[in-house]
Amino acid sequence: MQHTISVIVENEFGVLARVSGLFSGRGFNIDSLSVAPTMDESLSRITIVTRGDDAILEQITKQLNKLVDVIKVLDFSDDSAIEREMALIKVTAEDESRAEVLRIVDIFRAKIIDVTPKSYTIEATGAPAKINAILDLLRPLGLKELVRTGSVAIGRGAKGWKG
Amino acid sequence: MKMNGARILLESLKREGVDLVFGYPGGTVINIYDELMNVREIRHILPRHEQAGTHAADGYARASGKVGVAIATSGPGATNTITGVATAYMDSIPMVLITGQVPTPLIGNDAFQEVDIIGITRPITKHSFLIRHAKDIPAIVRKAFYIARSGRPGPVVIDFPKDVQISQAEFKWPETIDIRGYKPNLEGHPRQVEKAVQMLLASRKPVMYVGGGVILADAAPELTELARTLQTPVTTTLMGLGAFPESDPLSLRMLGMHGAYAANMAMTHADLILAVGARFDDRVTGKIATFAPHAKIIHIDVDPASIRKNVRVDLPIVGDTKDVLVKMVDEVKRQGDKLKELHANLAGWHEEVSGWQAKHPFSYKQSTTVIKPQYVIQKLRELSQDDAIMATDVGQHQMWTAQFFEFQKPRTLLTSGGLGTMGFGLPAAMGAQAALPGRQVICVCGDGGVQMNIQEMATLVQNRLPVKIVILNNNFLGMVRQWQELFFDKRYSQTCLEQPIDFVMLAEAYGAKGLRAEKPSDVEKVIKEGFAYNGPVIMEFKIAREEKVLPMVPAGASLNEMVLNA
């Protein structure tokens, strides 16, 4: 089962290595990972999408909490969080497919951010499922390059982290 | 007052109460060594290999309860410490390792004797620090010692670039430190403690399963009191030996792969297991699916990640084992008549347990012609001081020591339980003897492991550390040979140490005393002479070559499927 975990850490060199090393060393899976500073510049927030049963998730959370540089671990396993991801998608767009790409972009409220005679580059934002859906539609038209940021997540309402 | 970084480090160590360090000089720690000549309060012991230096710091910590300190230079000096750091990590031993590093501007340039020691040690340390500015040193040292000794203890590495050692800063010792990401939960929840006591009162077949966490927390007296008040049988892991006196009728002795029949049977038949500072390691549980099939499990541990890592737990109690046990003893003492009821309820269980104890105690077949290793261990117990410290290597001799020495007191067994490090015993004994000069320190090892750090004989002699080294010599890597005999059709691939070594001459070459026993009638005489000698001694015992460690739970089998005779 897929889980999204937010890890609030000290914004220092080497911290990401401790976190990612913990996952590889203990055989935990990382589907995606993103890092950036928080409102408080001395802290960073790592969002990790991982997989495992309840026992594995419990171990991941506990092992993360053991790291001295980890301030807080938030496990967004249920619907307690909103999750978003951005994708930059370069897609073949020639002749008749140019209009079809534009229609898909419009339906998904994505944006064209670069145009050449043979391609469009699309910026799409949304829940990972939405990104997957637009990719499914664009794939038959000819995907040339794909960059995904991995998920970031924020707790709904009062849930989450202050900072 | 301004001083250089090297001096700030040493002043900070002094503030942490460090009186002894084990270290090896080199290019990137030469400034620390120069300043060391100005700091008389810190004694320095020079091992002959950095690995031994870290094992010595580890042995010092295990025997004394204080944080062990080791120093190594950058590059190969640092990489030589890896086995020592990993050994300490696996057994949760408080240690601070200070490594030299190439000057800051050269880091990452593949400079001479440069390695990323923080990166290399990341999975085997509790935490690590790279010092970037001399002014940060006092806070880093304070944090390092605090992290090393608190919560679940462990090794911490401080990497110290040479340019920072030279640079000047004000020495200012921080009165308090705050590490926002590190707040170990030390106090057991009172409600959980109450629930645990109720479960114990309701049980009919309880067992206490005790690990090294009890020794690390100095909680052996509380544990002993709790067990005796409740009349609960106690089994310990290898790391827990000494947490409960093995002479006590409630002692089931060690459990697990080479544990006592009674201990493993009791775990298998128990209706309640109270695990204290133990981590359900695979050598203890055997096949996990059939482990303790009838038992509810209460797990007390300072490390939440140890709970439910390997087995299901019915009642977790996170906290310092001493704190939790103190609360449990108080709670139990309030029970009055319920306690009497419990004692009456346990009569049948005690009878069952003593049946197992009587049926298959640890035993061996004595011989009049060839020395049995178990006999040597029994004689060591008989002839050593009550509070003698035993250090071991890893293998058959380690298990025989665990089975036949009958440990009575905490911090009297120094052994590499988690990592299983050959070559640990001799330097660990050296560290223990340096920490506690008045105590009798014995190192039991095999002819294989002792050669992995034999160079420390020189350190023992130089520092007048009278460690008594007992070599059980079977000219084999005995534990692996035993597995080959039992599971690989006696195909002894690379386990025969054919080249004989004259350990008596070797001892003499280092300036120590060497003694040898070749027949059972020599054993007592040699031990007495070795113990009486005022200095380090090697006592070599030529033992029955193919003696096996039994009983044994084969790897992957259930605890109750013990091989008793093979």
XYZ file of C-alpha atoms in Angstrom:
729
model
C 0.000 0.000 0.000
C 1.295 3.444 -0.917
C 1.895 6.025 1.785
C 2.991 9.618 1.713
C 5.234 10.714 4.560
C 6.397 14.229 5.363
C 9.640 14.443 7.273
C 10.632 17.737 8.880
C 14.420 17.811 9.194
C 17.274 20.132 10.050
C 18.220 22.098 6.942
C 21.837 20.958 7.008
C 24.233 19.144 4.702
C 24.172 15.386 4.979
C 20.634 15.103 6.326
C 19.139 13.876 3.073
C 21.830 11.188 2.942
C 20.839 10.020 6.423
C 17.190 9.774 5.423
C 17.710 8.118 2.059
C 20.439 5.865 3.508
C 17.992 4.652 6.117
C 15.554 3.613 3.386
C 18.149 1.793 1.300
C 19.922 0.238 4.300
C 16.746 -1.249 5.714
C 15.237 -2.246 2.398
C 12.397 0.279 2.442
C 11.049 1.476 -0.864
C 11.109 5.050 -2.168
C 8.665 5.778 -4.999
C 9.359 9.489 -4.980
C 11.104 12.059 -2.850
C 11.166 15.832 -2.824
C 12.956 18.282 -0.546
C 12.864 22.026 0.046
C 13.186 24.463 2.948
C 10.095 25.309 5.004
C 8.856 28.716 6.196
C 11.510 28.382 8.871
C 14.729 28.404 6.807
C 16.516 26.268 9.383
C 14.210 23.363 8.536
C 13.565 21.374 5.399
C 10.584 19.289 4.491
C 11.074 15.969 2.754
C 8.039 14.343 1.184
C 8.510 10.646 0.567
C 6.097 8.340 -1.174
C 6.753 4.801 -0.052
C 5.099 1.414 -0.005
C 4.588 -1.309 2.570
C 2.153 -2.932 4.955
C 1.294 -1.450 8.355
C 4.229 -3.131 10.091
C 6.720 -1.757 7.565
C 5.199 1.709 7.748
C 5.439 1.613 11.529
C 9.132 0.697 11.272
C 9.789 3.421 8.696
C 8.178 6.027 10.933
C 10.006 4.830 14.033
C 13.375 4.578 12.319
C 12.959 8.073 10.840
C 12.101 9.419 14.273
C 15.332 7.912 15.627
C 17.456 10.105 13.364
C 18.780 13.012 15.391
C 18.202 15.456 12.529
C 14.550 14.484 12.136
C 12.244 16.858 13.992
C 8.878 15.399 13.044
C 7.412 12.632 10.925
C 3.894 13.032 9.501
C 2.335 9.950 7.944
C -0.418 10.941 5.540
C -1.739 7.483 4.895
C -5.461 8.312 4.813
C -7.316 11.257 3.306
C -5.884 13.642 5.852
C -3.736 15.426 3.292
C -3.855 17.057 -0.088
C -1.236 15.779 -2.440
C 0.085 17.492 -5.551
C 2.702 16.806 -8.114
C 3.992 18.742 -11.091
C 5.080 17.252 -14.384
C 6.888 18.815 -17.332
C 5.919 16.833 -20.395
C 7.446 17.206 -23.856
C 5.127 15.725 -26.397
C 5.299 15.325 -30.163
C 2.922 17.810 -31.778
C 2.772 17.814 -35.538
C -0.052 18.350 -38.014
C -3.327 16.933 -36.799
C -2.065 15.997 -33.302
C -1.294 19.629 -32.415
C -4.970 20.358 -31.870
C -5.529 17.130 -29.944
C -2.693 17.981 -27.536
C -4.195 21.413 -26.964
C -7.571 19.880 -26.198
C -6.074 17.492 -23.656
C -4.101 20.320 -22.067
C -7.277 22.343 -21.806
C -9.294 19.527 -20.261
C -6.609 18.949 -17.599
C -6.117 22.662 -16.993
C -2.469 22.253 -17.831
C -0.331 24.856 -19.626
C 1.824 24.922 -22.695
C 5.094 26.441 -21.591
C 7.224 25.906 -24.683
C 6.366 25.531 -28.330
C 8.374 24.364 -31.333
C 7.114 23.360 -34.779
C 7.361 19.707 -33.759
C 6.591 19.687 -30.031
C 4.802 21.180 -27.108
C 6.109 21.241 -23.563
C 3.319 21.009 -21.037
C 3.237 21.951 -17.402
C 0.696 19.866 -15.513
C -0.102 20.047 -11.834
C -2.381 17.874 -9.766
C -2.787 14.768 -7.715
C -0.514 11.973 -8.942
C -3.561 10.190 -10.397
C -4.330 13.221 -12.553
C -0.754 13.331 -13.844
C -1.011 9.638 -14.677
C -4.274 10.275 -16.513
C -2.922 13.056 -18.723
C 0.118 10.943 -19.478
C -2.125 8.053 -20.545
C -3.837 10.343 -23.019
C -0.666 11.922 -24.328
C 1.318 8.703 -24.667
C -0.296 7.584 -27.962
C 0.537 10.989 -29.429
C 4.244 10.535 -28.718
C 5.887 11.408 -25.399
C 9.418 12.705 -25.907
C 10.487 13.552 -22.375
C 8.953 13.473 -18.912
C 10.025 15.134 -15.676
C 7.980 14.622 -12.510
C 8.667 16.355 -9.217
C 7.276 13.622 -7.031
C 4.478 14.356 -4.626
C 4.321 17.060 -2.029
C 1.602 16.892 0.581
C 0.025 19.200 3.117
C -2.383 18.294 5.890
C -5.999 19.343 5.625
C -7.234 22.064 8.001
C -5.601 21.899 11.399
C -3.693 18.720 10.565
C -0.072 18.948 9.581
C 2.898 20.978 10.640
C 3.120 24.600 11.676
C 5.900 26.059 9.574
C 40.555 32.725 26.484
C 41.468 32.010 22.886
C 43.019 28.684 22.044
C 43.408 26.457 19.018
C 40.769 23.959 17.964
C 42.796 20.955 19.089
C 43.045 22.380 22.602
C 39.365 23.293 22.646
C 38.587 19.654 21.868
C 40.713 18.426 24.767
C 39.284 21.027 27.173
C 35.806 19.921 26.094
C 36.684 16.261 26.701
C 37.857 17.236 30.183
C 34.518 18.913 30.852
C 32.814 15.676 29.862
C 34.863 13.883 32.499
C 37.066 12.002 30.062
C 40.173 10.702 31.821
C 41.315 8.099 29.306
C 41.353 7.880 25.524
C 42.552 5.172 23.157
C 44.116 6.618 20.058
C 46.610 6.366 17.280
C 48.422 9.418 15.939
C 48.718 10.447 12.305
C 49.044 13.412 9.991
C 45.606 14.917 10.556
C 45.509 14.474 14.328
C 49.082 15.514 15.029
C 47.898 18.852 16.431
C 45.620 17.076 18.886
C 48.527 14.880 19.961
C 50.742 17.926 20.388
C 48.175 19.571 22.654
C 47.698 16.306 24.529
C 51.174 16.805 25.988
C 49.830 19.947 27.694
C 46.743 18.281 29.137
C 47.707 16.010 31.996
C 44.203 15.092 33.065
C 43.648 12.915 30.018
C 45.545 9.650 29.923
C 46.228 8.175 26.518
C 46.727 4.532 25.618
C 48.296 3.716 22.275
C 46.914 0.483 20.839
C 48.761 -1.166 17.977
C 45.823 -0.980 15.563
C 42.925 1.475 15.383
C 40.376 -1.345 15.347
C 41.707 -2.452 18.722
C 41.570 1.147 19.909
C 37.829 1.311 19.281
C 37.258 -2.138 20.833
C 39.240 -0.957 23.876
C 37.082 2.177 24.148
C 34.069 -0.132 23.820
C 35.349 -2.478 26.560
C 36.043 0.548 28.742
C 32.438 1.672 28.257
C 30.900 -1.763 28.845
C 32.873 -2.329 32.049
C 32.580 1.162 33.527
C 29.274 2.453 32.177
C 31.025 5.626 30.989
C 31.401 6.816 27.413
C 34.462 5.279 25.729
C 36.615 7.597 23.639
C 38.848 6.713 20.695
C 40.944 8.835 18.336
C 42.140 7.931 14.847
C 43.723 9.815 12.019
C 42.008 10.378 8.671
C 41.880 7.852 5.835
C 43.167 4.403 6.836
C 43.167 5.296 10.517
C 39.486 6.104 10.268
C 38.569 3.092 8.135
C 40.379 0.780 10.555
C 37.881 1.794 13.230
C 34.851 0.640 11.268
C 34.567 -2.832 12.828
C 34.916 -1.296 16.272
C 32.221 1.285 15.606
C 29.859 -1.293 14.092
C 30.422 -3.614 17.067
C 29.509 -0.809 19.476
C 26.505 0.175 17.366
C 25.019 -3.303 17.284
C 25.343 -3.674 21.062
C 24.266 -0.062 21.856
C 27.538 0.890 23.529
C 28.189 4.591 24.261
C 31.307 5.666 22.402
C 32.697 8.832 20.867
C 35.172 8.411 18.034
C 37.203 11.431 16.976
C 38.726 11.181 13.518
C 41.134 13.564 11.897
C 40.120 14.901 8.512
C 42.038 16.601 5.744
C 41.889 20.436 5.793
C 38.432 21.779 4.915
C 39.448 23.235 1.513
C 40.745 19.799 0.444
C 37.612 17.833 1.424
C 36.206 16.154 -1.647
C 39.460 16.452 -3.609
C 40.660 12.895 -2.977
C 43.440 14.350 -0.871
C 46.113 12.159 0.709
C 44.534 10.021 3.459
C 41.090 11.421 2.801
C 37.934 9.349 3.210
C 34.350 10.411 3.777
C 34.244 8.804 7.212
C 30.900 10.403 8.045
C 29.458 8.784 4.934
C 31.131 5.436 5.604
C 29.943 5.288 9.216
C 26.442 6.661 8.627
C 24.644 3.317 8.952
C 26.670 2.237 12.004
C 26.547 5.355 14.160
C 23.821 6.930 16.223
C 24.883 10.298 14.877
C 27.925 12.118 13.506
C 29.364 15.608 13.316
C 31.783 17.368 11.000
C 33.437 20.282 12.776
C 33.553 23.341 10.534
C 34.488 26.101 12.988
C 36.591 25.944 16.142
C 33.987 27.922 18.066
C 31.472 25.096 17.548
C 33.652 22.417 19.170
C 32.378 22.626 22.773
C 28.725 22.355 21.736
C 29.481 19.515 19.330
C 31.417 17.574 21.980
C 28.634 18.083 24.478
C 25.989 16.967 22.032
C 28.073 13.981 20.959
C 28.472 12.701 24.512
C 24.825 13.351 25.322
C 23.649 11.479 22.245
C 26.132 8.632 22.813
C 25.040 7.934 26.387
C 21.336 8.809 26.512
C 18.279 6.909 25.290
C 19.454 3.812 23.493
C 23.203 4.429 23.649
C 25.502 4.152 20.653
C 28.627 5.402 18.931
C 28.977 8.973 17.674
C 31.674 10.104 15.251
C 33.225 13.579 15.321
C 35.185 14.325 12.146
C 37.729 17.049 12.783
C 39.498 18.746 9.833
C 43.118 19.665 10.417
C 42.711 23.369 9.586
C 40.010 23.708 12.234
C 42.349 22.113 14.777
C 44.822 24.918 14.146
C 42.393 27.821 13.954
C 41.826 29.946 17.069
C 38.591 30.507 18.938
C 37.264 31.355 22.353
C 36.612 28.323 24.568
C 33.100 28.626 25.914
C 31.476 25.592 27.486
C 27.704 25.589 26.934
C 25.791 25.210 30.185
C 22.857 23.578 28.457
C 22.246 22.085 25.074
C 19.045 21.522 23.207
C 18.753 19.139 20.277
C 15.266 19.688 18.922
C 15.189 16.447 16.927
C 16.400 14.271 19.791
C 14.205 13.851 22.846
C 14.428 10.248 24.044
C 11.333 9.128 25.892
C 12.717 7.890 29.198
C 9.674 7.768 31.443
C 7.476 4.728 31.217
C 3.770 5.518 31.044
C 2.196 4.769 34.466
C -0.989 3.356 32.919
C 1.024 0.932 30.804
C 2.946 -0.099 33.916
C -0.329 -0.775 35.761
C -1.610 -2.827 32.862
C 1.629 -4.818 32.748
C 1.394 -5.643 36.423
C -2.233 -6.749 36.014
C -1.195 -9.019 33.134
C 1.587 -10.487 35.269
C -0.810 -11.109 38.155
C -3.253 -12.842 35.834
C -0.627 -15.046 34.199
C -0.058 -18.685 35.033
C 3.118 -19.253 33.040
C 5.119 -16.022 32.971
C 8.739 -15.640 31.849
C 10.979 -12.604 31.994
C 13.154 -12.340 28.910
C 15.971 -9.953 29.692
C 18.477 -8.326 27.367
C 21.460 -6.022 27.410
C 19.203 -2.989 27.820
C 18.893 -3.817 31.511
C 22.662 -3.752 31.939
C 23.053 -0.566 29.905
C 20.454 1.161 32.104
C 22.069 -0.170 35.297
C 18.715 -1.708 36.134
C 19.879 -5.167 37.267
C 18.943 -4.594 40.954
C 15.399 -3.489 40.042
C 14.992 -6.377 37.636
C 16.166 -8.856 40.256
C 13.801 -7.397 42.816
C 10.856 -7.550 40.436
C 11.537 -11.162 39.449
C 11.927 -12.286 43.041
C 8.853 -10.408 44.245
C 6.714 -11.896 41.497
C 8.529 -15.252 41.570
C 8.849 -15.114 37.790
C 11.430 -17.324 36.066
C 14.076 -15.269 34.228
C 15.984 -16.019 31.071
C 18.574 -13.680 29.616
C 20.041 -13.152 26.205
C 23.802 -13.327 25.702
C 23.913 -9.555 26.179
C 21.741 -9.818 29.276
C 24.016 -12.256 31.123
C 24.772 -10.792 34.530
C 21.530 -8.813 34.739
C 20.102 -11.580 36.952
C 22.206 -13.919 39.093
C 22.395 -17.273 37.338
C 22.752 -19.044 40.680
C 19.207 -17.962 41.593
C 16.693 -20.828 41.372
C 14.502 -18.550 39.220
C 17.243 -18.323 36.602
C 16.516 -20.311 33.463
C 19.951 -19.302 32.148
C 20.519 -18.035 28.596
C 17.983 -18.715 25.842
C 18.230 -19.030 22.099
C 20.367 -20.925 19.619
C 22.796 -22.277 22.215
C 20.621 -21.505 25.187
C 19.374 -23.737 27.965
C 16.712 -26.334 27.253
C 14.639 -25.019 30.163
C 14.813 -21.435 28.881
C 13.694 -22.341 25.374
C 10.965 -24.668 26.614
C 9.715 -22.025 29.022
C 9.497 -19.455 26.203
C 7.630 -21.951 24.046
C 5.105 -22.812 26.770
C 4.776 -19.413 28.470
C 1.438 -17.611 28.541
C 3.144 -14.265 29.195
C 6.568 -12.952 28.240
C 7.886 -9.808 29.859
C 10.677 -8.641 27.552
C 12.958 -6.083 29.167
C 15.647 -4.322 27.133
C 15.805 -7.143 24.607
C 15.137 -6.990 20.885
C 13.903 -10.423 19.764
C 17.010 -11.090 17.695
C 16.902 -14.083 15.327
C 19.440 -15.991 17.443
C 16.959 -15.742 20.305
C 13.618 -16.369 18.621
C 14.512 -19.169 16.236
C 11.765 -19.578 13.647
C 9.660 -16.490 14.177
C 6.346 -18.080 13.108
C 6.463 -20.590 15.962
C 8.053 -18.338 18.558
C 6.233 -18.242 21.897
C 2.965 -19.391 20.345
C 0.894 -19.190 23.541
C 2.280 -16.017 25.043
C 1.083 -12.479 25.351
C 4.079 -10.204 25.074
C 4.896 -7.111 27.121
C 7.891 -5.267 25.710
C 9.821 -2.657 27.700
C 12.429 -0.787 25.678
C 13.857 2.710 25.458
C 13.933 2.433 21.675
C 10.408 2.517 20.188
C 11.776 1.084 16.938
C 12.736 -2.136 18.759
C 9.112 -2.718 19.645
C 7.118 -4.715 17.081
C 10.159 -4.870 14.790
C 10.342 -8.673 14.789
C 7.373 -9.951 16.812
C 3.853 -8.858 17.659
C 3.596 -7.100 21.031
C 0.476 -6.936 23.182
C 1.635 -4.215 25.552
C 4.491 -1.871 24.625
C 6.160 0.264 27.286
C 8.602 2.801 25.921
C 10.999 4.156 28.507
C 14.287 3.770 30.280
C 14.218 0.216 31.613
C 15.333 1.377 35.055
C 12.527 3.922 35.286
C 9.936 1.398 34.146
C 11.200 -1.347 36.459
C 11.226 0.983 39.468
C 7.589 1.836 38.733
C 6.713 -1.826 38.262
C 8.317 -2.842 41.562
C 6.337 -0.098 43.340
C 3.131 -1.175 41.655
C 3.711 -4.850 42.445
C 4.382 -4.091 46.096
C 0.962 -2.453 46.369
C -0.775 -5.679 45.396
C -0.780 -7.342 48.856
C -2.857 -10.507 48.852
C -3.019 -10.668 45.069
C 0.704 -11.341 45.135
C 0.228 -14.299 47.458
C -2.462 -15.554 45.128
C -0.087 -15.250 42.211
C 2.621 -17.211 44.022
C 0.124 -19.994 44.673
C -0.968 -19.921 41.031
C 2.612 -20.264 39.840
C 3.383 -23.452 41.784
C 2.546 -25.674 38.830
C 4.623 -23.561 36.444
C 7.629 -23.633 38.763
C 7.351 -27.405 38.915
C 7.186 -27.677 35.134
C 10.186 -25.391 34.776
C 12.303 -27.257 37.315
C 11.473 -30.443 35.470
C 13.032 -28.986 32.316
C 15.987 -27.656 34.277
C 16.660 -31.056 35.792
C 16.155 -32.908 32.531
C 18.764 -31.114 30.424
C 21.048 -28.744 32.295
C 24.103 -27.460 30.439
C 26.413 -30.472 30.511
C 29.361 -32.165 28.861
C 31.204 -35.415 29.063
C 34.313 -35.033 31.189
C 37.519 -36.704 30.052
C 40.649 -37.768 31.920
C 42.899 -37.648 28.873
C 41.933 -34.529 26.942
C 40.957 -31.081 28.214
C 37.289 -30.262 27.758
C 36.741 -26.532 27.112
C 33.690 -26.469 29.379
C 35.848 -27.758 32.211
C 38.271 -24.866 31.708
C 35.403 -22.359 31.954
C 34.087 -24.027 35.117
C 37.550 -23.888 36.651
C 37.856 -20.223 35.693
C 34.621 -19.529 37.565
C 35.821 -21.475 40.571
C 39.254 -19.880 40.750
C 38.487 -16.303 39.673
C 37.330 -13.443 41.857
C 33.585 -13.030 42.364
C 33.452 -9.833 40.353
C 35.904 -10.898 37.660
C 35.205 -9.459 34.218
C 35.083 -11.878 31.309
C 35.714 -10.646 27.791
C 35.271 -13.027 24.887
C 35.706 -13.230 21.161
C 33.065 -14.884 19.042
C 32.504 -18.549 18.451
C 32.471 -21.770 20.434
C 34.487 -20.436 23.379
C 32.008 -17.548 23.651
C 29.066 -19.926 23.940
C 30.879 -22.189 26.406
C 31.625 -19.113 28.508
C 27.960 -18.097 28.351
C 26.855 -21.607 29.301
C 29.339 -22.494 32.026
C 30.598 -19.324 33.717
C 27.342 -18.656 35.621
C 27.327 -14.876 35.518
C 26.154 -13.194 38.710
C 26.714 -9.481 38.232
C 26.062 -6.896 35.532
C 28.946 -5.602 33.420
C 30.982 -8.756 34.000
C 30.583 -10.157 30.477
C 32.002 -8.144 27.590
C 31.086 -9.840 24.356
C 30.153 -8.860 20.836
C 26.598 -10.128 20.748
C 25.115 -8.262 17.807
C 27.890 -7.974 15.262
C 29.702 -11.123 16.406
C 33.173 -9.678 16.016
C 36.197 -11.972 16.159
C 39.178 -10.112 17.598
C 36.997 -8.161 20.029
C 37.948 -9.931 23.251
C 41.571 -9.005 23.782
C 41.264 -5.258 23.158
C 37.919 -5.081 25.010
C 39.580 -6.719 28.018
C 42.378 -4.185 27.690
C 39.865 -1.321 27.824
C 38.081 -2.841 30.813
C 41.323 -3.332 32.696
C 42.331 0.258 31.982
C 38.951 1.459 33.272
C 39.012 -0.716 36.386
C 42.623 -1.370 37.378
C 41.706 -3.188 40.582
C 39.482 -5.801 38.968
C 40.435 -9.194 37.634
C 39.929 -9.154 33.860
C 39.944 -12.398 31.908
C 39.793 -12.722 28.150
C 38.571 -16.049 26.796
C 39.177 -16.633 23.135
C 39.892 -19.225 20.530
C 43.074 -19.708 18.578
C 41.361 -18.114 15.567
C 40.007 -14.868 16.989
C 42.930 -14.107 19.276
C 45.148 -13.707 16.240
C 42.923 -10.971 14.875
C 44.190 -8.486 17.460
C 47.158 -10.309 18.979
C 49.324 -7.194 18.482
C 47.647 -5.711 21.568
C 49.853 -7.927 23.727
C 52.378 -5.138 23.313
C 49.882 -2.568 24.598
C 49.048 -4.721 27.624
C 52.693 -5.137 28.544
C 53.571 -1.499 27.933
C 50.695 -0.236 30.076
C 51.046 -2.927 32.756
C 47.498 -4.141 32.203
C 47.424 -7.610 33.794
C 44.758 -9.162 31.556
C 44.536 -12.947 31.826
C 44.171 -14.319 28.320
C 42.761 -17.815 28.050
C 43.098 -19.441 24.638
C 40.968 -22.526 24.061
C 43.074 -23.975 21.279
C 41.537 -26.598 19.030
C 43.419 -25.641 15.877
C 40.077 -25.015 14.265
C 37.724 -22.174 13.538
C 35.526 -24.221 15.793
C 32.041 -22.789 15.356
C 32.168 -22.898 11.588
C 33.734 -26.365 11.780
C 30.795 -27.428 13.957
C 28.325 -26.196 11.318
C 30.312 -27.998 8.633
C 30.195 -31.191 10.695
C 26.461 -30.954 11.319
C 25.158 -29.421 8.122
C 27.845 -29.819 5.441
C 28.815 -33.499 5.683
C 32.041 -32.802 7.571
C 33.500 -30.963 4.605
C 35.910 -28.798 6.583
C 36.481 -26.093 4.047
C 39.154 -23.672 5.304
C 38.384 -24.100 8.979
C 41.468 -26.046 10.022
C 44.232 -23.791 11.360
C 46.927 -26.258 10.482
C 49.961 -24.135 11.194
C 50.622 -24.665 14.917
C 51.515 -21.578 16.925
C 53.553 -21.625 20.090
C 51.425 -19.213 22.117
C 53.791 -19.510 25.097
C 56.694 -18.274 23.016
C 54.468 -15.634 21.485
C 53.558 -14.303 24.946
C 57.221 -14.232 25.870
C 58.118 -12.439 22.650
C 55.846 -9.596 23.771
C 57.309 -9.629 27.270
C 54.261 -11.296 28.834
C 54.020 -14.639 30.574
C 53.028 -17.762 28.684
C 51.584 -20.951 30.159
C 50.254 -24.100 28.557
C 47.980 -26.913 29.668
C 47.866 -30.101 27.627
C 45.982 -32.474 29.900
C 43.066 -32.090 32.322
C 45.310 -32.358 35.357
C 47.244 -29.243 34.199
C 44.187 -27.007 34.052
C 43.882 -25.905 37.654
C 47.629 -25.459 38.063
C 47.921 -23.258 34.981
C 44.952 -21.076 35.934
C 46.257 -20.600 39.465
C 49.709 -19.697 38.211
C 48.308 -17.355 35.586
C 46.046 -15.587 38.073
C 48.882 -15.263 40.594
C 51.230 -13.641 38.092
C 51.346 -9.863 38.335
C 51.052 -8.960 34.678
C 49.480 -10.025 31.393
C 49.460 -13.769 30.785
C 48.535 -16.050 27.944
C 47.200 -19.393 29.173
C 46.899 -21.824 26.318
C 44.663 -24.865 26.748
C 44.937 -27.616 24.162
C 41.320 -28.712 24.093
C 39.317 -31.583 22.613
C 39.469 -30.629 18.953
C 36.003 -31.661 17.839
C 34.036 -30.691 20.915
C 30.715 -29.085 19.950
C 28.565 -26.403 21.517
C 25.301 -28.030 22.542
C 22.396 -27.849 22.828
C 21.680 -26.125 19.567
C 18.640 -24.808 17.756
C 19.550 -25.207 14.076
C 19.141 -22.023 12.045
C 15.509 -21.707 10.953
C 14.167 -24.237 13.481
C 11.783 -23.503 16.339
C 13.118 -22.923 19.844
C 11.722 -26.228 21.100
C 13.427 -28.195 18.321
C 16.774 -28.344 20.065
C 19.536 -30.720 19.107
C 20.642 -32.003 22.503
C 23.204 -34.588 21.435
C 24.887 -34.774 18.073
